[in-house]
mmCIF file of C-alpha atoms and ligand atoms in Angstrom:
data_model
loop_
_atom_site.group_PDB
_atom_site.id
_atom_site.type_symbol
_atom_site.label_atom_id
_atom_site.label_comp_id
_atom_site.label_asym_id
_atom_site.label_seq_id
_atom_site.Cartn_x
_atom_site.Cartn_y
_atom_site.Cartn_z
ATOM 1 C CA MET A 1 108.635 105.764 130.414
ATOM 2 C CA THR A 2 107.300 108.073 133.113
ATOM 3 C CA THR A 3 107.011 107.628 136.884
ATOM 4 C CA SER A 4 103.331 106.696 136.421
ATOM 5 C CA GLY A 5 104.469 103.739 134.315
ATOM 6 C CA GLN A 6 102.811 105.080 131.163
ATOM 7 C CA GLU A 7 104.413 106.104 127.897
ATOM 8 C CA PRO A 8 102.604 109.332 127.133
ATOM 9 C CA VAL A 9 104.817 110.806 124.434
ATOM 10 C CA LEU A 10 104.784 108.381 121.585
ATOM 11 C CA ARG A 11 101.124 107.506 121.474
ATOM 12 C CA ALA A 12 100.418 107.541 117.768
ATOM 13 C CA GLY A 13 97.789 109.996 116.654
ATOM 14 C CA HIS A 14 97.669 112.028 119.873
ATOM 15 C CA PRO A 15 98.287 115.721 119.299
ATOM 16 C CA LEU A 16 101.666 116.895 120.483
ATOM 17 C CA VAL A 17 102.701 120.391 119.446
ATOM 18 C CA VAL A 18 105.904 121.580 121.106
ATOM 19 C CA ALA A 19 106.190 125.353 120.675
ATOM 20 C CA VAL A 20 109.651 126.844 121.211
ATOM 21 C CA ASP A 21 110.509 130.556 121.231
ATOM 22 C CA GLY A 22 113.644 132.418 122.191
ATOM 23 C CA PRO A 23 116.212 135.002 121.154
ATOM 24 C CA SER A 24 118.820 134.575 118.452
ATOM 25 C CA GLY A 25 121.531 132.039 119.237
ATOM 26 C CA SER A 26 119.666 130.538 122.189
ATOM 27 C CA GLY A 27 119.688 127.155 120.415
ATOM 28 C CA LYS A 28 116.079 126.984 119.199
ATOM 29 C CA SER A 29 116.752 125.406 115.799
ATOM 30 C CA SER A 30 119.380 122.862 116.774
ATOM 31 C CA VAL A 31 117.707 121.857 120.042
ATOM 32 C CA SER A 32 114.185 121.716 118.513
ATOM 33 C CA LYS A 33 115.427 119.575 115.643
ATOM 34 C CA ALA A 34 117.070 117.092 118.038
ATOM 35 C CA ALA A 35 113.939 117.012 120.226
ATOM 36 C CA ALA A 36 111.708 116.402 117.180
ATOM 37 C CA ARG A 37 113.936 113.503 116.167
ATOM 38 C CA ALA A 38 113.784 111.970 119.643
ATOM 39 C CA LEU A 39 110.003 112.406 119.844
ATOM 40 C CA ARG A 40 109.431 111.317 116.229
ATOM 41 C CA LEU A 41 107.637 114.530 115.419
ATOM 42 C CA ALA A 42 107.763 116.795 112.381
ATOM 43 C CA TYR A 43 109.805 119.983 112.704
ATOM 44 C CA LEU A 44 109.095 123.512 111.467
ATOM 45 C CA ASP A 45 111.733 126.256 111.386
ATOM 46 C CA THR A 46 109.575 129.400 111.082
ATOM 47 C CA GLY A 47 112.636 131.685 110.960
ATOM 48 C CA ALA A 48 113.548 129.974 107.683
ATOM 49 C CA MET A 49 110.190 131.132 106.283
ATOM 50 C CA TYR A 50 110.967 134.793 107.113
ATOM 51 C CA ARG A 51 114.420 134.300 105.637
ATOM 52 C CA ALA A 52 113.008 132.721 102.446
ATOM 53 C CA LEU A 53 110.608 135.641 102.043
ATOM 54 C CA THR A 54 113.515 138.067 102.481
ATOM 55 C CA TRP A 55 115.490 136.198 99.798
ATOM 56 C CA TYR A 56 112.473 136.360 97.452
ATOM 57 C CA CYS A 57 111.963 140.122 98.024
ATOM 58 C CA LEU A 58 115.658 140.883 97.403
ATOM 59 C CA ASP A 59 115.700 138.627 94.337
ATOM 60 C CA ARG A 60 112.723 140.536 92.899
ATOM 61 C CA GLY A 61 114.151 143.944 93.794
ATOM 62 C CA ILE A 62 111.254 144.680 96.160
ATOM 63 C CA ASP A 63 111.791 147.701 98.399
ATOM 64 C CA LEU A 64 111.623 146.265 101.948
ATOM 65 C CA LYS A 65 110.243 149.571 103.213
ATOM 66 C CA ASP A 66 107.206 149.151 100.945
ATOM 67 C CA ALA A 67 104.896 147.229 103.326
ATOM 68 C CA ALA A 68 102.224 146.536 100.682
ATOM 69 C CA ALA A 69 104.803 145.074 98.286
ATOM 70 C CA VAL A 70 106.313 142.866 101.012
ATOM 71 C CA GLU A 71 102.836 141.680 102.012
ATOM 72 C CA ASN A 72 102.042 140.827 98.365
ATOM 73 C CA ALA A 73 105.333 138.952 98.114
ATOM 74 C CA ALA A 74 104.402 136.932 101.233
ATOM 75 C CA GLU A 75 101.095 135.975 99.664
ATOM 76 C CA GLU A 76 102.630 134.815 96.389
ATOM 77 C CA LEU A 77 105.813 133.265 97.890
ATOM 78 C CA PRO A 78 106.275 129.877 96.130
ATOM 79 C CA LEU A 79 107.821 128.162 99.150
ATOM 80 C CA GLU A 80 108.723 124.512 99.673
ATOM 81 C CA GLN A 81 110.285 123.587 102.997
ATOM 82 C CA SER A 82 111.303 120.388 104.687
ATOM 83 C CA THR A 83 109.342 119.491 107.805
ATOM 84 C CA SER A 84 111.573 116.542 108.612
ATOM 85 C CA PRO A 85 114.195 117.051 111.342
ATOM 86 C CA ASP A 86 116.512 114.833 109.273
ATOM 87 C CA ALA A 87 116.475 116.706 105.956
ATOM 88 C CA GLU A 88 116.935 120.433 105.875
ATOM 89 C CA PHE A 89 115.922 122.193 102.654
ATOM 90 C CA VAL A 90 114.180 125.374 101.639
ATOM 91 C CA LYS A 91 113.188 126.097 98.034
ATOM 92 C CA VAL A 92 111.684 129.227 96.515
ATOM 93 C CA GLY A 93 110.173 128.834 93.058
ATOM 94 C CA GLY A 94 112.129 125.586 92.691
ATOM 95 C CA VAL A 95 115.477 127.255 93.542
ATOM 96 C CA ASP A 96 117.295 125.654 96.474
ATOM 97 C CA VAL A 97 117.966 128.534 98.891
ATOM 98 C CA THR A 98 118.862 126.417 101.936
ATOM 99 C CA GLU A 99 122.355 127.924 102.146
ATOM 100 C CA ALA A 100 121.578 131.331 100.665
ATOM 101 C CA ILE A 101 119.043 132.253 103.360
ATOM 102 C CA ARG A 102 121.785 131.946 106.018
ATOM 103 C CA GLU A 103 124.043 134.522 104.312
ATOM 104 C CA PRO A 104 124.753 137.836 106.110
ATOM 105 C CA ARG A 105 122.806 139.851 103.482
ATOM 106 C CA ILE A 106 119.659 137.936 104.510
ATOM 107 C CA SER A 107 120.377 138.139 108.264
ATOM 108 C CA GLU A 108 120.893 141.889 107.880
ATOM 109 C CA ASN A 109 117.575 142.414 106.060
ATOM 110 C CA VAL A 110 115.256 139.807 107.580
ATOM 111 C CA SER A 111 114.055 142.056 110.425
ATOM 112 C CA ALA A 112 112.643 144.557 107.912
ATOM 113 C CA VAL A 113 110.488 141.749 106.509
ATOM 114 C CA ALA A 114 109.635 140.185 109.886
ATOM 115 C CA THR A 115 108.382 143.535 111.203
ATOM 116 C CA THR A 116 105.962 143.953 108.266
ATOM 117 C CA LEU A 117 102.682 143.000 109.912
ATOM 118 C CA GLY A 118 100.840 141.982 106.726
ATOM 119 C CA ALA A 119 103.664 139.580 105.842
ATOM 120 C CA ARG A 120 103.538 138.109 109.359
ATOM 121 C CA THR A 121 99.799 137.464 108.994
ATOM 122 C CA GLU A 122 100.397 135.413 105.847
ATOM 123 C CA LEU A 123 103.361 133.450 107.249
ATOM 124 C CA ILE A 124 101.478 132.730 110.481
ATOM 125 C CA ARG A 125 98.595 131.396 108.360
ATOM 126 C CA ARG A 126 101.016 129.083 106.525
ATOM 127 C CA GLN A 127 102.618 127.945 109.793
ATOM 128 C CA ARG A 128 99.241 126.970 111.258
ATOM 129 C CA GLU A 129 98.422 125.172 108.009
ATOM 130 C CA GLN A 130 101.626 123.114 108.361
ATOM 131 C CA ILE A 131 100.824 122.207 111.971
ATOM 132 C CA GLU A 132 97.376 121.032 110.922
ATOM 133 C CA LYS A 133 98.747 119.143 107.929
ATOM 134 C CA HIS A 134 100.961 117.169 110.323
ATOM 135 C CA ARG A 135 97.947 116.341 112.497
ATOM 136 C CA ASN A 136 99.270 118.519 115.328
ATOM 137 C CA ARG A 137 102.383 116.431 115.827
ATOM 138 C CA MET A 138 105.212 118.867 115.381
ATOM 139 C CA VAL A 139 107.985 120.840 117.077
ATOM 140 C CA VAL A 140 107.649 124.439 115.891
ATOM 141 C CA GLU A 141 110.238 127.064 116.711
ATOM 142 C CA GLY A 142 110.507 130.810 116.254
ATOM 143 C CA ARG A 143 109.677 133.996 118.139
ATOM 144 C CA ASP A 144 105.875 134.030 118.462
ATOM 145 C CA ILE A 145 104.967 130.336 118.463
ATOM 146 C CA THR A 146 104.042 130.068 122.155
ATOM 147 C CA THR A 147 102.030 133.285 122.040
ATOM 148 C CA VAL A 148 100.522 133.745 118.557
ATOM 149 C CA VAL A 149 100.999 130.782 116.209
ATOM 150 C CA ALA A 150 100.187 127.957 118.641
ATOM 151 C CA PRO A 151 99.174 129.375 122.032
ATOM 152 C CA ARG A 152 97.269 126.140 122.764
ATOM 153 C CA ALA A 153 100.271 123.883 122.102
ATOM 154 C CA GLU A 154 100.603 120.968 124.518
ATOM 155 C CA VAL A 155 104.127 122.122 125.458
ATOM 156 C CA ARG A 156 105.240 125.772 125.348
ATOM 157 C CA LEU A 157 108.863 126.649 125.984
ATOM 158 C CA LEU A 158 110.969 129.778 126.075
ATOM 159 C CA LEU A 159 114.573 128.775 125.451
ATOM 160 C CA THR A 160 116.951 131.426 126.738
ATOM 161 C CA ALA A 161 120.697 131.832 127.273
ATOM 162 C CA SER A 162 122.839 134.721 128.454
ATOM 163 C CA GLU A 163 124.068 137.234 125.863
ATOM 164 C CA GLU A 164 127.592 136.008 126.481
ATOM 165 C CA ALA A 165 126.633 132.361 125.784
ATOM 166 C CA ARG A 166 124.630 133.268 122.682
ATOM 167 C CA LEU A 167 127.449 135.361 121.197
ATOM 168 C CA ARG A 168 129.976 132.643 121.974
ATOM 169 C CA ARG A 169 127.829 129.929 120.382
ATOM 170 C CA ARG A 170 127.148 131.943 117.246
ATOM 171 C CA GLY A 171 130.873 132.740 116.979
ATOM 172 C CA VAL A 172 131.756 129.028 117.124
ATOM 173 C CA GLN A 173 128.921 128.178 114.701
ATOM 174 C CA LEU A 174 130.341 130.646 112.153
ATOM 175 C CA GLY A 175 133.810 129.146 112.503
ATOM 176 C CA GLY A 176 135.364 132.195 114.185
ATOM 177 C CA THR A 177 134.999 134.241 110.988
ATOM 178 C CA GLN A 178 133.119 137.136 112.605
ATOM 179 C CA SER A 179 134.434 139.999 114.731
ATOM 180 C CA LYS A 180 132.862 140.803 118.118
ATOM 181 C CA GLU A 181 131.076 143.769 116.522
ATOM 182 C CA GLN A 182 129.721 141.677 113.639
ATOM 183 C CA LEU A 183 128.408 139.044 116.061
ATOM 184 C CA ALA A 184 126.745 141.683 118.224
ATOM 185 C CA GLN A 185 125.131 143.150 115.095
ATOM 186 C CA GLN A 186 123.849 139.760 113.923
ATOM 187 C CA VAL A 187 122.601 138.559 117.304
ATOM 188 C CA LEU A 188 121.776 141.477 119.609
ATOM 189 C CA GLU A 189 120.808 144.194 117.120
ATOM 190 C CA ARG A 190 118.553 141.807 115.205
ATOM 191 C CA ASP A 191 116.810 140.788 118.452
ATOM 192 C CA LYS A 192 116.299 144.446 119.299
ATOM 193 C CA LYS A 193 114.589 145.131 115.956
ATOM 194 C CA ASP A 194 112.533 141.912 116.015
ATOM 195 C CA SER A 195 111.294 142.533 119.545
ATOM 196 C CA THR A 196 109.441 145.634 118.372
ATOM 197 C CA VAL A 197 106.696 143.345 117.013
ATOM 198 C CA VAL A 198 107.012 140.124 119.053
ATOM 199 C CA ASN A 199 107.873 139.317 122.641
ATOM 200 C CA PHE A 200 110.395 136.504 122.955
ATOM 201 C CA THR A 201 112.300 137.643 126.020
ATOM 202 C CA ARG A 202 109.673 137.052 128.712
ATOM 203 C CA ALA A 203 107.642 133.900 129.073
ATOM 204 C CA ALA A 204 103.894 134.378 128.666
ATOM 205 C CA ASP A 205 101.527 132.711 131.152
ATOM 206 C CA GLY A 206 101.870 128.933 131.004
ATOM 207 C CA VAL A 207 105.174 129.027 129.115
ATOM 208 C CA VAL A 208 108.114 127.191 130.742
ATOM 209 C CA THR A 209 111.470 128.997 130.654
ATOM 210 C CA LEU A 210 114.575 126.904 130.051
ATOM 211 C CA ASP A 211 117.844 128.792 130.579
ATOM 212 C CA SER A 212 120.598 126.900 128.749
ATOM 213 C CA SER A 213 123.472 129.265 129.631
ATOM 214 C CA ASP A 214 125.196 126.653 131.782
ATOM 215 C CA LEU A 215 124.073 123.562 129.870
ATOM 216 C CA ASP A 216 125.806 121.951 126.938
ATOM 217 C CA PHE A 217 123.859 120.978 123.821
ATOM 218 C CA ARG A 218 123.012 117.438 124.958
ATOM 219 C CA GLN A 219 121.960 118.601 128.416
ATOM 220 C CA THR A 220 119.670 121.206 126.831
ATOM 221 C CA VAL A 221 117.989 118.644 124.567
ATOM 222 C CA ASP A 222 117.536 116.313 127.558
ATOM 223 C CA ALA A 223 116.035 119.156 129.593
ATOM 224 C CA VAL A 224 113.518 119.839 126.793
ATOM 225 C CA LEU A 225 112.579 116.145 126.594
ATOM 226 C CA ASP A 226 112.193 116.079 130.371
ATOM 227 C CA ILE A 227 109.797 119.024 130.264
ATOM 228 C CA VAL A 228 107.784 117.367 127.483
ATOM 229 C CA HIS A 229 107.537 114.137 129.479
ATOM 230 C CA ARG A 230 106.563 115.968 132.654
ATOM 231 C CA VAL A 231 103.833 117.967 130.912
ATOM 232 C CA LEU A 232 102.437 114.862 129.233
ATOM 233 C CA GLU A 233 102.637 112.778 132.381
ATOM 234 C CA HIS A 234 100.605 115.442 134.138
ATOM 235 C CA ARG A 235 98.091 115.304 131.301
ATOM 236 C CA VAL A 236 97.786 111.501 131.588
ATOM 237 C CA VAL A 237 97.205 111.778 135.352
ATOM 238 C CA GLU A 238 94.607 114.524 134.817
ATOM 239 C CA THR A 239 92.801 112.457 132.187
ATOM 240 C CA ARG A 240 92.669 109.453 134.545
ATOM 241 C CA ASP A 241 91.340 111.446 137.547
HETATM 242 N N1 LIG B 301 123.173 124.379 125.096
HETATM 243 C C1 LIG B 301 124.050 124.606 124.133
HETATM 244 N N2 LIG B 301 125.337 124.610 124.419
HETATM 245 C C2 LIG B 301 126.253 124.863 123.481
HETATM 246 N N3 LIG B 301 125.971 125.145 122.191
HETATM 247 C C3 LIG B 301 124.698 125.158 121.851
HETATM 248 C C4 LIG B 301 123.669 124.892 122.786
HETATM 249 N N4 LIG B 301 122.483 125.011 122.162
HETATM 250 C C5 LIG B 301 122.777 125.316 120.883
HETATM 251 N N5 LIG B 301 124.104 125.375 120.695
HETATM 252 C C6 LIG B 301 124.810 125.729 119.456
HETATM 253 O O1 LIG B 301 124.660 127.141 119.307
HETATM 254 C C7 LIG B 301 124.566 127.491 117.939
HETATM 255 C C8 LIG B 301 123.324 128.342 117.712
HETATM 256 O O2 LIG B 301 122.184 127.530 117.864
HETATM 257 P P1 LIG B 301 120.903 127.662 116.931
HETATM 258 O O3 LIG B 301 121.291 128.013 115.534
HETATM 259 O O4 LIG B 301 120.090 126.453 117.157
HETATM 260 O O5 LIG B 301 120.223 128.949 117.613
HETATM 261 P P2 LIG B 301 118.860 129.691 117.258
HETATM 262 O O6 LIG B 301 118.242 130.088 118.542
HETATM 263 O O7 LIG B 301 118.043 128.857 116.350
HETATM 264 O O8 LIG B 301 119.388 130.983 116.499
HETATM 265 P P3 LIG B 301 118.649 131.891 115.400
HETATM 266 O O9 LIG B 301 117.333 132.276 115.953
HETATM 267 O O10 LIG B 301 119.562 133.075 115.238
HETATM 268 O O11 LIG B 301 118.542 131.078 114.139
HETATM 269 C C9 LIG B 301 124.584 126.163 117.172
HETATM 270 O O12 LIG B 301 125.887 125.942 116.680
HETATM 271 C C10 LIG B 301 124.207 125.124 118.208
HETATM 272 O O13 LIG B 301 124.753 123.855 117.935
HETATM 273 N N1 LIG B 302 108.257 133.057 114.342
HETATM 274 C C1 LIG B 302 109.241 133.887 113.920
HETATM 275 C C2 LIG B 302 110.440 133.385 113.445
HETATM 276 C C3 LIG B 302 111.403 134.271 113.019
HETATM 277 N N2 LIG B 302 111.167 135.581 113.065
HETATM 278 C C4 LIG B 302 112.167 136.524 112.545
HETATM 279 C C5 LIG B 302 113.199 136.937 113.526
HETATM 280 C C6 LIG B 302 114.530 136.731 112.863
HETATM 281 O O1 LIG B 302 115.211 137.923 112.686
HETATM 282 C C7 LIG B 302 114.211 136.137 111.506
HETATM 283 C C8 LIG B 302 114.993 134.871 111.207
HETATM 284 O O2 LIG B 302 114.831 133.949 112.263
HETATM 285 P P1 LIG B 302 116.002 132.917 112.675
HETATM 286 O O3 LIG B 302 116.266 132.072 111.477
HETATM 287 O O4 LIG B 302 117.185 133.738 113.023
HETATM 288 O O5 LIG B 302 115.420 132.168 113.826
HETATM 289 O O6 LIG B 302 112.834 135.906 111.453
HETATM 290 C C9 LIG B 302 109.994 136.067 113.543
HETATM 291 O O7 LIG B 302 109.785 137.299 113.595
HETATM 292 N N3 LIG B 302 109.034 135.211 113.959
#
């Protein structure tokens, strides 16, 4: 319930796209999933789509430097992906690749695919199709959601955290199995490559920045929900005026 006494978030049928961008390890996936659950919205992990395409290219022996071949692969990619925040799965051609797309060999190669512009065009098309299919009620997270995929989303957020926090979180997430150098490679180097084609370090006009460096997971989710409520409350007031 908001201060205006209305419940703006859960009105069935009203469009509510929450677009979340941010660098690696900032908490986009885990926080977006929890927010989608709380808001009863669908959830789309767009990074998983780039990862699935990378898996498919490697599986088919496609040279990732061959832009035309990667673009073709994007167009034919037989992808099935969960859009429920409660059931994570990704399948390519019927093969369950949910775990495989998180392996280091995919993380090390995904930037080559994500920086292939023709492949981006196709995946962006599919992402917009998913948003529409869910009647514009979805939390969508990635690197270019607030700016390219859904620039007219009701809520647009840039989730950031200091390098130190992001490296620490990723280290814990991987069970302390990675050296400092490996973590830096997987988090900072990947961001550096990815940011040659998309901007996810500075908030575009109208995008709210949420710095989670000093927040724990729960506090970050609550801060996101607060922003969503505030934006929607403002919309309700505007509609009434
Ligand atoms: N505010 C927070 N405080 C502490 N840990 C957090 C916070 N937010 C997320 N985490 C944890 O940090 C880890 C990384 O989060 P997550 O995988 O969601 O990041 P991401 O931005 O989606 O990364 P990538 O883009 O590389 O996939 C997870 O283990 C998650 O539970
Ligand atoms: N909208 C998006 C989503 C992801 N990417 C790229 C950047 C990452 O290197 C890769 C995997 O994403 P992650 O699972 O780590 O979030 O995909 C992108 O360019 N645009």
